[in-house]
Short mmCIF file of C-alpha atoms in Angstrom, two decimals:
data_model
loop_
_atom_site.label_atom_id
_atom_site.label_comp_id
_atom_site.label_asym_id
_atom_site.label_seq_id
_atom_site.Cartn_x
_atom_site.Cartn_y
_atom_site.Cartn_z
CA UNK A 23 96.13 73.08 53.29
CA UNK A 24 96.35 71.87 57.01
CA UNK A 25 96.45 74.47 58.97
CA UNK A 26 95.92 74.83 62.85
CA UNK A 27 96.76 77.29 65.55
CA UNK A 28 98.85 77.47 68.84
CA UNK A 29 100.45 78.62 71.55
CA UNK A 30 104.75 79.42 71.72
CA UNK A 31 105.94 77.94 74.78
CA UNK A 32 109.43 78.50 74.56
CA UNK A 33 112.78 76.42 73.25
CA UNK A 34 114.52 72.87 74.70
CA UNK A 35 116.54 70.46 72.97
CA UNK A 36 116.14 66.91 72.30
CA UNK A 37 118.00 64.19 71.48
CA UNK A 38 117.94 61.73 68.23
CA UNK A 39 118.78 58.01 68.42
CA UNK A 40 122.23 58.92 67.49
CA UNK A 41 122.82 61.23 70.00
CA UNK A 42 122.60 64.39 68.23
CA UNK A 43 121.44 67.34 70.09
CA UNK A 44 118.31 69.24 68.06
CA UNK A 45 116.87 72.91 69.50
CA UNK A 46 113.22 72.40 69.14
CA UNK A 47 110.32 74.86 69.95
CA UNK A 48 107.50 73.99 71.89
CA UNK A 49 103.99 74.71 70.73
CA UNK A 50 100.93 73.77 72.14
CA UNK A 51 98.26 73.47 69.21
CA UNK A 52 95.16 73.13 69.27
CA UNK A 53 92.63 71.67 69.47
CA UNK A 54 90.89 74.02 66.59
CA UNK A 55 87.65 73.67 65.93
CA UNK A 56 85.58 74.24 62.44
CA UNK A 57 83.59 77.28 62.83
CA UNK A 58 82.48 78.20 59.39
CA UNK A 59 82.11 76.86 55.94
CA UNK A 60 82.60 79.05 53.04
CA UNK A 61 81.71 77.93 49.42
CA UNK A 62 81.87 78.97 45.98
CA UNK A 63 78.17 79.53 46.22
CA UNK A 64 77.56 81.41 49.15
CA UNK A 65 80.51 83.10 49.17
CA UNK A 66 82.79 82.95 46.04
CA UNK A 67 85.33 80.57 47.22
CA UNK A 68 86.07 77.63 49.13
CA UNK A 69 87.34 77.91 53.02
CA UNK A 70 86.90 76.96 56.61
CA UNK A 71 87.05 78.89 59.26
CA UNK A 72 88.63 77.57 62.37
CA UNK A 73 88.74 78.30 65.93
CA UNK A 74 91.40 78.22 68.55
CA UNK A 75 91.38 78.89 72.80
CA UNK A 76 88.48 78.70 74.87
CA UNK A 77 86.81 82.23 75.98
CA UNK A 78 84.08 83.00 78.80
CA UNK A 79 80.67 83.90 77.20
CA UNK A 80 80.77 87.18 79.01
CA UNK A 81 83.70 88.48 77.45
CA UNK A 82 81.99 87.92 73.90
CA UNK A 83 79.15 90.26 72.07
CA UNK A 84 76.48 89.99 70.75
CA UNK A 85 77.35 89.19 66.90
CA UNK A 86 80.18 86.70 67.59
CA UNK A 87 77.83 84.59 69.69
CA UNK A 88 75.00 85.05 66.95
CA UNK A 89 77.77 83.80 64.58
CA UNK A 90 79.24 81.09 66.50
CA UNK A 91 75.45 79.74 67.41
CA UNK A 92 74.52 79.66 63.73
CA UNK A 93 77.10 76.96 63.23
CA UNK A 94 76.62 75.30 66.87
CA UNK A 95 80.19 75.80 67.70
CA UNK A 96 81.68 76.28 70.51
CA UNK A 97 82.77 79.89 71.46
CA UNK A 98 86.40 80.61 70.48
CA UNK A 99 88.82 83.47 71.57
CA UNK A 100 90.96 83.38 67.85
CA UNK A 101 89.41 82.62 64.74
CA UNK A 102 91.85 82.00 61.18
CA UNK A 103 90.41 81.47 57.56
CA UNK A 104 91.85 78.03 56.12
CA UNK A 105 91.65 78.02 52.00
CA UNK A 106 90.80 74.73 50.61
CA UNK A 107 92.74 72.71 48.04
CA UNK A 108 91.12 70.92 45.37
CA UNK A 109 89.29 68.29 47.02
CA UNK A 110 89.78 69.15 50.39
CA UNK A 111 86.74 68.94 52.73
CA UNK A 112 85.61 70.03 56.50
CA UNK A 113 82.56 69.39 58.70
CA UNK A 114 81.26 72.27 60.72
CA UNK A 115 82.38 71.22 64.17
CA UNK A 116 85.28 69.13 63.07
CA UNK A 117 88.41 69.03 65.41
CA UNK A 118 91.26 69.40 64.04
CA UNK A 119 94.37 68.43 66.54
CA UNK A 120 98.37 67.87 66.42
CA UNK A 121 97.38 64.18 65.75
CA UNK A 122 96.60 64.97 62.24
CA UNK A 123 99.89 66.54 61.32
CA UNK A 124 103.15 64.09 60.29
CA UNK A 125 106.14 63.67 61.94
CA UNK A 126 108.98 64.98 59.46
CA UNK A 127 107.04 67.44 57.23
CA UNK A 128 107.84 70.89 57.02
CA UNK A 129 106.25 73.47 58.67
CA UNK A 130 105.57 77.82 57.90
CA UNK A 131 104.93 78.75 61.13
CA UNK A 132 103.27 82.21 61.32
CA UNK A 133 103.62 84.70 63.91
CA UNK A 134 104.06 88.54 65.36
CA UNK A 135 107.72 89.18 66.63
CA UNK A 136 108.95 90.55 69.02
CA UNK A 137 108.32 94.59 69.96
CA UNK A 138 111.69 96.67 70.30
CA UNK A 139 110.11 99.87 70.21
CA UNK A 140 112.04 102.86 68.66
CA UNK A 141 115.48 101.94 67.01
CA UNK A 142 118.27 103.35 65.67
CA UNK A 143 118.70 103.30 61.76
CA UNK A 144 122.03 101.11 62.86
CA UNK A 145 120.13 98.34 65.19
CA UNK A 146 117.00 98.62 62.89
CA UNK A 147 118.77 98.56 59.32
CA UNK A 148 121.87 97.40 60.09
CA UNK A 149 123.71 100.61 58.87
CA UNK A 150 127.59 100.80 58.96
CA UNK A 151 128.21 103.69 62.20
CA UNK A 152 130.72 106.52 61.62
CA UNK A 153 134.30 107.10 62.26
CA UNK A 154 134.64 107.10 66.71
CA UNK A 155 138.25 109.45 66.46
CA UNK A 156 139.89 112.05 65.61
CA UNK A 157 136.94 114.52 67.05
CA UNK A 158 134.24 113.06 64.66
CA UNK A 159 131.01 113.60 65.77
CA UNK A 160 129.13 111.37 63.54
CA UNK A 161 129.23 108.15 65.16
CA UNK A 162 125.23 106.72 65.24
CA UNK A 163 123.51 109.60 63.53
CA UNK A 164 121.38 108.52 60.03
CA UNK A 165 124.25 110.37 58.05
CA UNK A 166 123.24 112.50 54.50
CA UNK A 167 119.24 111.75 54.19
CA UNK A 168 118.65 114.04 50.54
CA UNK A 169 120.33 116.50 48.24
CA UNK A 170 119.78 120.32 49.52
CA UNK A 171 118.93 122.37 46.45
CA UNK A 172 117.33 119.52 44.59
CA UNK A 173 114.98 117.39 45.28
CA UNK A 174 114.70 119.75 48.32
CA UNK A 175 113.35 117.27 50.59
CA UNK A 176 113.44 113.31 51.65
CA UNK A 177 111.87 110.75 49.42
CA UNK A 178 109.58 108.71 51.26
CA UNK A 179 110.37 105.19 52.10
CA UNK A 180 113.94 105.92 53.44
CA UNK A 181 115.53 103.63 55.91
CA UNK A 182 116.01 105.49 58.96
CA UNK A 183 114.54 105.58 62.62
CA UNK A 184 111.62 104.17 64.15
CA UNK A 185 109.81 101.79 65.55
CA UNK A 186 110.80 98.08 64.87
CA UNK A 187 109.65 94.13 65.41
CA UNK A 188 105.67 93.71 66.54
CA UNK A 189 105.35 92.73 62.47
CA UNK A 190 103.87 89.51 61.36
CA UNK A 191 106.67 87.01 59.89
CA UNK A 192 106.64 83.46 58.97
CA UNK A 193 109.39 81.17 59.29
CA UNK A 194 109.14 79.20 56.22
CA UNK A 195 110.38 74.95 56.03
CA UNK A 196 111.10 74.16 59.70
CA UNK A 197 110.66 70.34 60.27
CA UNK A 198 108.35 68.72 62.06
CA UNK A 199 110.27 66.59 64.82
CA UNK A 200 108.18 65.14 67.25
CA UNK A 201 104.51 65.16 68.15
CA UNK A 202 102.86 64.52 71.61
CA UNK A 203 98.85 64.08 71.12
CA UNK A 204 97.97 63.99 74.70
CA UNK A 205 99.59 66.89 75.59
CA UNK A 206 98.49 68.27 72.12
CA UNK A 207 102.39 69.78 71.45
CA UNK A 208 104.19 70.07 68.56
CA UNK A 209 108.01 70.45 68.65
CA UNK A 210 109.39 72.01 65.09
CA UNK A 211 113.07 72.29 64.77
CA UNK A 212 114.33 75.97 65.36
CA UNK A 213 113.15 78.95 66.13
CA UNK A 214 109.82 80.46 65.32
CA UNK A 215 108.12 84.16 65.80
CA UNK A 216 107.20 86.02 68.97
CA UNK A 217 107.24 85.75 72.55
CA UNK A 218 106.40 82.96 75.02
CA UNK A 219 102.75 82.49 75.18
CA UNK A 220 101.87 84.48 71.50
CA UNK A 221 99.68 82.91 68.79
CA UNK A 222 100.75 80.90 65.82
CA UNK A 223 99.61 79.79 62.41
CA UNK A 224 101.28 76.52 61.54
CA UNK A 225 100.36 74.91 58.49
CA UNK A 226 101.97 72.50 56.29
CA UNK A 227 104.83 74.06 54.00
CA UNK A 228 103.78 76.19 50.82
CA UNK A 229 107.18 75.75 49.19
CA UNK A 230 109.91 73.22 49.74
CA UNK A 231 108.02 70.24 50.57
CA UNK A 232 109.15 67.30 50.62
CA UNK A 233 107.05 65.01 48.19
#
């Protein structure tokens, strides 16, 4: 499964040959680097490890530079485990760049969202608010939670209060639209998870592909 990893950059639009107007994001991927090799012998199954963003050899200890050394790879700040498909193969030290992805494929782009800190149970569930006249005073409050005499308490797993985003999501079939290798960017179509300047997963689509 082709897999590499990048940078958000933020949204634009471009334009087809017929004039029609398509909201892209930009990502800047790669290049990722082969780090590791995993096998069905040494390990119990077959995957790569790949590496993403260059890091200062200070800011690394003493068992990720013992690891990176023992493949002579280049030190990496993000690391991502790649399973193989049947008959798939990788090189230690093999570069994997934006050049080897193809223009109209679909994409699940993986990411964290955005942070909103504590919500409401109306912002963070979309619950239905409470009559605002007539003197009511339930207008944004969670509303009947449990039974009083029995069960006596709240089951856990209600929807209610708390904190929301900062999860990781993946935006599933999102096309491919243009590629620019010397730049190494990747514009999908849409939008995709997190903030300008977070880290994403992009790898060819699981489901919906077009054969």
């Amino acid at each position: 499964m082709k897999t590499i990893l990048g940078k958000k950059i933020g949204m634009t639009q471009i334009f087809s040959e017929t004039g029609e107007s398509i909201p892209v994001t930009v990502i800047e991927a790669g290049p990722a680097v082969v780090t590791q090799i995993k096998s069905v012998e040494t390990d119990g199954y077959n995957a790569v490890q790949i590496g993403y963003g260059d890091v200062k050899e200070q800011r690394m200890n003493k068992p990720e530079k013992g690891h990176f050394a023992k493949w002579q790879a280049p030190l990496k700040k993000h690391l991502t485990e790649i399973r193989l498909d049947e008959g798939e193969t990788y090189e230690a030290n093999q570069v994997i760049t934006v050049a080897d992805f193809e223009i109209g494929k679909k994409l699940d782009v993986t990411g964290v969202s955005k942070g909103k800190g504590t919500q409401g149970n109306i912002k963070r569930h979309g619950h239905h608010r409470g009559p605002m006249t007539h003197g009511s005073k339930h207008k944004r409050l969670a509303g009947a939670l449990a039974a009083g005499t029995y069960p006596s308490r709240v089951f856990k797993g209600n929807k209610g209060p708390g904190r929301m985003g900062r999860d990781t999501v993946t935006v599933q079939n999102v096309v491919l639209v243009k590629v620019i290798e010397d730049r190494n960017l990747m514009l999908v179509k849409g939008a995709v998870p997190g903030a300008k300047g977070g880290l994403l997963r992009i790898q060819y689509a699981v489901k919906g592909q077009d054969k």
